[in-house]
Backbone as JSON, one array per atom type, in Angstrom:
{
  "sequence": "IRLNGQTTFIWAHGNDGETALNYHGPNNKNTRTIGNLLTFSEEAEQGLMTLQAQELKTRSAWLAHGIMGFLAWGVFAPLAVTTAIMRDCPVPTVLKGIARRISEKWLYIHVGLNTFAYTVTLVLFSVAVSSINKEDHEHWEHPHSKMGLAMFILSSFQVLGGYCRPS",
  "N": [[0.91, -1.15, -0.01], [0.71, 1.94, -1.0], [0.78, 5.17, 0.16], [1.61, 7.7, -1.14], [1.18, 7.79, -4.53], [-0.05, 5.2, -6.91], [-1.99, 2.6, -5.69], [-2.73, -0.79, -5.93], [-5.48, -3.17, -5.47], [-6.43, -6.45, -4.87], [-8.85, -8.72, -5.48], [-11.17, -11.77, -4.85], [-13.64, -13.98, -4.69], [-15.56, -16.82, -4.1], [-16.95, -19.2, -6.3], [-20.78, -18.57, -6.99], [-21.06, -17.93, -4.38], [-19.92, -19.97, -2.88], [-17.74, -20.9, -0.44], [-15.42, -22.55, -0.31], [-12.1, -23.82, -0.83], [-11.3, -23.11, -4.13], [-11.39, -22.68, -7.48], [-12.05, -19.44, -8.63], [-13.12, -18.55, -10.89], [-14.11, -16.66, -14.33], [-15.49, -14.36, -13.54], [-15.5, -13.84, -10.92], [-13.32, -12.57, -9.78], [-10.95, -9.6, -9.54], [-9.19, -6.5, -9.87], [-8.75, -3.57, -8.18], [-7.52, 0.07, -8.6], [-6.25, 2.58, -7.07], [-5.77, 5.96, -6.86], [-3.3, 8.29, -5.58], [-3.14, 7.75, -2.14], [-3.24, 9.7, 0.03], [-4.47, 12.01, -1.01], [-7.35, 13.53, -1.12], [-10.62, 14.2, -1.95], [-12.31, 17.27, -0.87], [-14.99, 16.63, -0.17], [-14.7, 13.88, -0.1], [-13.02, 13.93, 2.18], [-14.27, 15.03, 4.32], [-16.36, 13.13, 4.48], [-14.9, 10.97, 5.45], [-13.79, 11.86, 7.64], [-16.25, 11.97, 9.1], [-16.79, 9.39, 9.51], [-14.89, 8.57, 10.74], [-15.08, 9.61, 13.11], [-17.53, 8.47, 14.04], [-16.72, 5.87, 14.45], [-14.9, 6.28, 16.5], [-16.62, 7.0, 18.51], [-18.17, 4.61, 18.81], [-16.41, 2.55, 18.99], [-15.26, 1.25, 21.25], [-17.41, 0.26, 22.3], [-17.89, -1.73, 20.37], [-15.4, -3.26, 20.37], [-16.24, -4.25, 23.17], [-18.36, -5.76, 22.53], [-17.39, -7.85, 20.89], [-15.56, -9.09, 22.75], [-17.13, -9.87, 24.73], [-18.93, -11.54, 23.04], [-17.19, -13.69, 22.51], [-16.44, -14.57, 25.22], [-19.14, -15.44, 26.12], [-19.85, -17.33, 24.01], [-17.63, -18.64, 23.18], [-16.28, -19.63, 25.73], [-18.33, -19.96, 28.0], [-20.57, -21.12, 26.97], [-19.59, -23.55, 25.71], [-18.52, -24.46, 28.03], [-20.57, -25.35, 29.44], [-21.87, -27.06, 28.08], [-19.71, -29.05, 27.75], [-19.69, -29.72, 30.5], [-22.44, -31.28, 30.71], [-21.86, -33.19, 28.79], [-19.92, -34.78, 29.87], [-20.62, -35.61, 32.36], [-20.74, -38.43, 33.29], [-18.34, -39.6, 32.3], [-15.23, -41.52, 32.36], [-12.5, -40.76, 34.53], [-9.02, -39.95, 35.22], [-7.65, -41.61, 38.09], [-6.49, -39.51, 39.87], [-8.23, -37.18, 39.74], [-10.56, -38.1, 40.61], [-12.18, -37.22, 43.33], [-12.74, -34.57, 42.3], [-14.22, -35.37, 40.09], [-16.42, -36.9, 41.34], [-17.71, -34.82, 42.58], [-18.44, -32.98, 40.84], [-19.98, -34.59, 39.21], [-22.31, -34.98, 40.63], [-23.31, -32.17, 41.12], [-23.87, -31.55, 38.22], [-26.14, -30.46, 36.81], [-26.65, -28.37, 38.1], [-24.39, -26.6, 37.51], [-24.36, -26.97, 35.01], [-26.7, -25.4, 34.16], [-26.3, -23.04, 35.46], [-23.92, -22.23, 33.95], [-24.92, -21.94, 31.29], [-27.1, -20.19, 31.77], [-25.33, -17.84, 32.69], [-24.16, -17.49, 30.19], [-26.0, -16.81, 28.37], [-27.12, -14.35, 29.66], [-24.9, -12.76, 29.02], [-24.94, -12.91, 26.37], [-27.6, -11.39, 26.07], [-26.42, -8.76, 27.02], [-24.45, -8.35, 25.22], [-25.99, -8.2, 22.75], [-27.59, -6.35, 23.14], [-25.63, -4.08, 23.15], [-24.88, -4.25, 20.49], [-27.1, -3.57, 18.86], [-27.34, -0.91, 20.0], [-25.26, 0.32, 19.29], [-25.47, 0.26, 16.47], [-27.49, 1.69, 16.15], [-26.58, 4.35, 17.1], [-24.56, 4.7, 14.99], [-25.96, 5.17, 12.94], [-26.99, 3.23, 10.92], [-28.61, 0.8, 9.11], [-30.35, -1.88, 10.28], [-29.78, -5.37, 10.63], [-28.81, -5.86, 7.87], [-26.46, -6.88, 7.21], [-24.56, -10.04, 7.14], [-23.18, -10.76, 9.53], [-24.99, -9.41, 11.5], [-27.56, -10.54, 10.88], [-27.0, -13.17, 11.65], [-26.2, -12.87, 14.34], [-28.77, -12.04, 15.38], [-30.33, -14.24, 14.78], [-29.12, -16.15, 16.63], [-29.33, -14.77, 18.67], [-32.24, -15.13, 19.23], [-32.77, -18.13, 18.99], [-31.07, -18.73, 21.03], [-32.65, -17.53, 23.26], [-34.86, -19.21, 23.16], [-33.93, -21.62, 23.81], [-32.93, -21.53, 26.38], [-35.31, -20.62, 27.67], [-36.87, -22.92, 27.27], [-35.29, -24.6, 28.5], [-35.44, -23.71, 31.24], [-38.42, -24.07, 31.6], [-38.89, -26.68, 31.5], [-39.92, -29.9, 32.92], [-39.16, -31.25, 36.11]],
  "CA": [[0.01, -0.19, 0.12], [1.59, 3.17, -1.1], [0.41, 6.24, 0.44], [1.88, 8.66, -2.11], [1.21, 7.07, -5.45], [-1.1, 4.17, -6.93], [-1.97, 1.24, -4.78], [-3.47, -1.93, -6.59], [-6.17, -3.95, -4.44], [-7.05, -7.55, -5.75], [-9.83, -9.45, -4.62], [-11.54, -12.75, -5.2], [-14.69, -14.61, -3.91], [-16.08, -18.12, -4.64], [-18.29, -19.28, -7.35], [-21.86, -18.33, -6.49], [-21.04, -17.87, -2.99], [-19.15, -21.11, -2.34], [-16.62, -20.67, 0.36], [-14.59, -23.7, -0.13], [-11.15, -23.36, -1.5], [-11.65, -23.62, -5.5], [-11.32, -21.85, -8.73], [-12.81, -18.05, -8.63], [-13.95, -18.2, -12.31], [-13.51, -15.27, -14.74], [-16.43, -13.25, -13.17], [-15.24, -13.6, -9.48], [-12.08, -11.69, -9.53], [-11.07, -8.34, -9.99], [-8.36, -5.5, -9.31], [-8.78, -1.84, -8.3], [-6.32, 0.79, -8.39], [-6.62, 3.64, -6.06], [-4.68, 6.83, -6.64], [-2.62, 8.67, -4.25], [-4.46, 7.5, -0.98], [-3.25, 10.97, 0.87], [-5.09, 13.1, -1.38], [-8.93, 13.36, -0.97], [-11.43, 15.34, -2.4], [-12.99, 17.86, 0.49], [-16.14, 15.98, 0.23], [-14.12, 12.56, 0.59], [-12.21, 14.01, 3.43], [-15.34, 15.35, 5.22], [-16.87, 11.74, 4.83], [-13.91, 10.25, 6.1], [-13.73, 12.33, 9.2], [-17.59, 11.49, 9.87], [-16.77, 8.03, 9.59], [-13.8, 8.25, 11.92], [-15.88, 10.48, 14.75], [-18.46, 7.83, 14.38], [-16.12, 4.92, 14.88], [-14.36, 6.53, 17.57], [-17.75, 7.12, 19.18], [-18.49, 3.29, 19.18], [-15.04, 1.57, 18.93], [-15.23, 0.51, 22.53], [-18.53, -0.45, 22.18], [-17.81, -2.88, 19.27], [-14.5, -4.14, 21.35], [-16.56, -4.92, 24.33], [-19.38, -6.75, 22.02], [-16.43, -8.95, 20.38], [-15.27, -9.8, 23.93], [-18.26, -10.38, 25.42], [-19.44, -12.66, 22.2], [-16.13, -14.58, 22.69], [-16.86, -15.04, 26.6], [-20.13, -16.19, 25.83], [-19.86, -18.55, 22.86], [-16.11, -19.35, 23.09], [-15.84, -19.89, 26.73], [-19.22, -20.22, 29.09], [-21.33, -22.25, 26.38], [-18.8, -24.77, 25.51], [-18.06, -25.25, 29.26], [-21.86, -25.75, 29.93], [-22.18, -28.41, 27.02], [-18.88, -30.0, 28.24], [-20.36, -30.26, 31.79], [-23.42, -32.12, 30.52], [-21.53, -34.47, 28.04], [-18.78, -35.52, 30.55], [-20.96, -35.56, 33.57], [-20.44, -39.83, 34.14], [-17.03, -40.02, 31.77], [-14.35, -42.13, 33.23], [-11.53, -39.89, 34.75], [-8.13, -40.34, 36.04], [-7.55, -41.58, 39.88], [-6.13, -38.16, 40.29], [-9.37, -36.37, 39.5], [-11.94, -38.67, 41.23], [-12.8, -36.36, 43.88], [-13.4, -33.56, 41.81], [-15.16, -35.77, 39.26], [-17.4, -36.92, 41.91], [-18.38, -33.45, 43.18], [-19.09, -32.34, 39.41], [-21.53, -35.58, 38.53], [-23.41, -34.61, 41.79], [-24.06, -31.15, 40.76], [-23.55, -31.03, 37.09], [-27.2, -29.6, 36.37], [-26.59, -26.79, 38.5], [-23.23, -25.84, 36.98], [-24.81, -26.5, 33.32], [-27.78, -24.31, 34.19], [-25.73, -21.68, 35.83], [-23.29, -21.76, 32.84], [-25.89, -21.46, 30.58], [-27.85, -18.89, 32.1], [-24.5, -16.77, 32.35], [-23.76, -17.33, 28.66], [-27.45, -16.02, 27.76], [-26.86, -13.09, 30.04], [-24.02, -12.09, 28.53], [-25.3, -12.69, 24.91], [-28.43, -10.51, 26.16], [-25.84, -7.77, 26.71], [-23.64, -8.03, 23.85], [-26.67, -8.18, 21.75], [-28.09, -4.81, 23.51], [-24.62, -3.2, 22.77], [-24.75, -4.07, 18.96], [-28.05, -2.74, 18.58], [-27.37, 0.45, 20.38], [-24.09, 0.84, 18.27], [-25.85, 0.59, 15.27], [-28.5, 3.0, 16.03], [-25.54, 5.6, 16.98], [-23.75, 5.01, 13.89], [-27.02, 5.49, 12.07], [-27.07, 2.3, 10.06], [-29.81, 0.03, 9.22], [-30.27, -3.09, 10.87], [-29.77, -6.73, 9.97], [-28.35, -5.73, 6.71], [-25.1, -7.88, 6.83], [-24.94, -11.65, 7.5], [-23.15, -11.14, 11.06], [-25.91, -9.05, 12.44], [-28.43, -11.58, 10.72], [-26.76, -14.32, 12.7], [-26.64, -12.3, 15.81], [-30.06, -12.15, 15.77], [-30.81, -15.57, 14.94], [-28.51, -16.73, 17.73], [-30.27, -14.35, 20.06], [-33.69, -15.73, 19.23], [-32.48, -19.46, 19.05], [-30.46, -18.96, 22.62], [-33.69, -17.31, 24.05], [-36.1, -20.35, 23.07], [-32.95, -22.65, 24.67], [-33.11, -21.21, 27.86], [-36.72, -20.68, 28.0], [-37.33, -24.34, 27.02], [-34.38, -25.21, 29.65], [-36.25, -23.25, 32.66], [-39.86, -24.67, 31.71], [-38.68, -28.17, 31.38], [-40.19, -30.43, 33.87], [-38.06, -31.6, 36.61]],
  "C": [[1.21, 1.28, 0.13], [0.7, 4.5, -0.98], [0.53, 7.7, -0.65], [1.9, 7.45, -3.61], [-0.03, 5.89, -5.72], [-0.9, 3.2, -6.2], [-3.17, 0.42, -5.68], [-4.14, -2.89, -5.42], [-6.51, -4.87, -5.37], [-8.26, -8.15, -4.7], [-10.34, -10.86, -5.57], [-12.74, -13.48, -4.36], [-15.27, -15.91, -4.74], [-16.96, -18.13, -5.78], [-19.69, -19.32, -6.5], [-21.69, -18.55, -5.2], [-20.56, -18.99, -2.31], [-17.99, -20.33, -1.59], [-15.51, -21.59, 0.49], [-13.5, -23.26, -1.01], [-11.24, -24.08, -2.73], [-11.32, -22.64, -6.21], [-12.19, -20.68, -8.46], [-13.37, -18.11, -9.69], [-13.69, -16.81, -12.74], [-14.16, -14.07, -13.96], [-16.27, -12.83, -11.53], [-14.08, -13.14, -9.14], [-11.93, -10.47, -10.1], [-9.69, -7.54, -9.5], [-9.19, -4.09, -9.17], [-7.87, -1.1, -7.82], [-6.77, 2.31, -8.13], [-5.61, 4.76, -6.54], [-4.21, 7.32, -5.57], [-3.6, 8.82, -2.97], [-4.28, 9.07, 0.03], [-4.08, 12.05, 0.34], [-6.75, 12.92, -1.56], [-9.28, 14.45, -1.52], [-12.07, 16.12, -1.36], [-14.32, 17.02, 0.62], [-15.69, 14.41, 0.69], [-13.61, 12.69, 1.93], [-13.33, 14.24, 4.45], [-16.21, 13.78, 5.43], [-16.07, 10.87, 5.89], [-13.89, 10.68, 7.47], [-15.07, 12.16, 10.05], [-17.44, 10.19, 10.11], [-15.72, 7.65, 10.7], [-14.46, 8.87, 13.37], [-16.83, 9.15, 14.96], [-17.74, 6.43, 14.98], [-15.78, 4.93, 16.3], [-15.43, 6.5, 18.88], [-18.16, 5.5, 19.81], [-17.52, 2.21, 18.92], [-15.09, 0.74, 20.21], [-16.37, -0.35, 22.72], [-18.58, -1.91, 21.58], [-16.59, -3.83, 19.98], [-15.01, -5.08, 22.52], [-17.55, -6.18, 23.86], [-18.66, -7.94, 21.51], [-15.96, -9.61, 21.72], [-16.0, -10.5, 24.68], [-19.06, -11.7, 24.56], [-18.16, -14.0, 22.56], [-16.05, -15.36, 24.28], [-17.99, -16.0, 26.68], [-20.34, -17.31, 24.94], [-18.57, -19.16, 22.64], [-15.5, -20.07, 24.45], [-17.29, -20.8, 27.76], [-20.07, -21.28, 28.36], [-21.03, -23.59, 26.01], [-18.57, -25.49, 26.65], [-19.66, -26.09, 29.7], [-22.21, -27.18, 29.12], [-20.93, -29.49, 27.6], [-19.31, -30.66, 29.71], [-21.54, -31.17, 31.44], [-23.0, -33.37, 29.98], [-20.65, -35.19, 29.16], [-19.18, -35.89, 32.07], [-20.64, -37.35, 34.22], [-19.41, -40.51, 33.02], [-16.09, -40.69, 32.83], [-13.28, -41.09, 33.53], [-10.38, -40.56, 35.3], [-8.29, -40.69, 37.64], [-7.27, -40.11, 40.52], [-7.57, -37.16, 40.56], [-10.77, -37.04, 40.18], [-12.72, -37.77, 42.1], [-13.45, -35.27, 43.24], [-14.61, -33.79, 40.81], [-16.43, -36.17, 39.61], [-18.32, -35.9, 42.3], [-19.09, -32.9, 42.17], [-20.38, -33.12, 38.96], [-22.33, -35.32, 39.84], [-23.98, -33.47, 41.54], [-23.92, -30.61, 39.41], [-24.74, -30.36, 36.42], [-27.01, -28.4, 36.96], [-25.48, -26.01, 37.89], [-23.61, -25.74, 35.48], [-25.83, -25.39, 33.46], [-27.18, -22.88, 34.48], [-24.74, -21.41, 34.49], [-24.04, -21.06, 31.67], [-26.6, -20.06, 30.72], [-26.77, -17.64, 32.01], [-24.13, -16.44, 30.93], [-24.91, -16.54, 27.83], [-27.5, -14.57, 28.68], [-25.82, -12.27, 29.22], [-24.23, -11.91, 26.95], [-26.35, -11.66, 25.3], [-27.6, -8.88, 26.03], [-25.09, -7.05, 25.74], [-24.59, -7.8, 22.7], [-27.46, -6.48, 21.82], [-27.25, -3.83, 22.97], [-24.47, -3.33, 21.43], [-25.92, -3.11, 18.43], [-27.99, -1.41, 18.88], [-26.44, 1.24, 19.68], [-24.46, 1.31, 17.32], [-26.55, 1.56, 15.2], [-27.49, 4.54, 16.42], [-24.77, 5.74, 15.74], [-24.93, 5.2, 12.55], [-27.15, 4.69, 10.64], [-28.31, 1.36, 10.16], [-29.46, -1.43, 9.72], [-30.32, -4.41, 10.14], [-29.55, -6.57, 8.59], [-27.3, -6.5, 6.34], [-25.35, -9.19, 7.75], [-24.21, -11.89, 8.89], [-24.32, -10.7, 11.82], [-27.32, -9.89, 12.19], [-28.2, -12.83, 11.59], [-26.65, -13.94, 14.01], [-27.95, -12.36, 16.09], [-30.82, -13.51, 15.8], [-30.05, -16.35, 16.11], [-29.01, -16.28, 19.08], [-31.52, -14.84, 20.16], [-33.45, -17.1, 19.53], [-32.2, -19.51, 20.7], [-31.53, -18.7, 23.64], [-34.44, -18.56, 24.34], [-35.18, -21.58, 23.86], [-33.32, -22.67, 25.88], [-34.27, -20.86, 28.41], [-37.08, -21.95, 28.3], [-36.5, -24.91, 28.27], [-35.27, -25.04, 31.0], [-37.75, -23.64, 32.68], [-39.83, -25.86, 31.62], [-39.29, -28.85, 32.85], [-38.93, -30.91, 34.76], [-37.51, -32.88, 36.47]]
}
């Protein structure tokens, strides 16, 4: 990338939306050459400054969104599933005491971790909606936001179903 001079960007995507490593086809790749990146028109510069101001306003919120998403779906939900799956698995002799306590209380641990993961999901969903509102963007127009909405709805039904199930 050259700040003074021309920069050529290349891009390619899979055939008909495929994500597998494959031939891109003649219509699914291209290049774009941009002139001096330091030279902006006044309108483009004003637009860039507005975008940067919006990004600064919501940057910490999006960082919090990512961290909470990792904790909820990368740590707590997998631990909840692991607790349920491994409640009766054989363990080494060294871990027998811990395994016995976990097998006695696995349901409480499982419910607690799922509830915590859902609570964090509720907060991160609220942060995302709030940040999109602050940036004056449309809701649910990108695949990530559509997936987030689907995960929020499905996890809401999962938690509700878990709490409403018979003893």
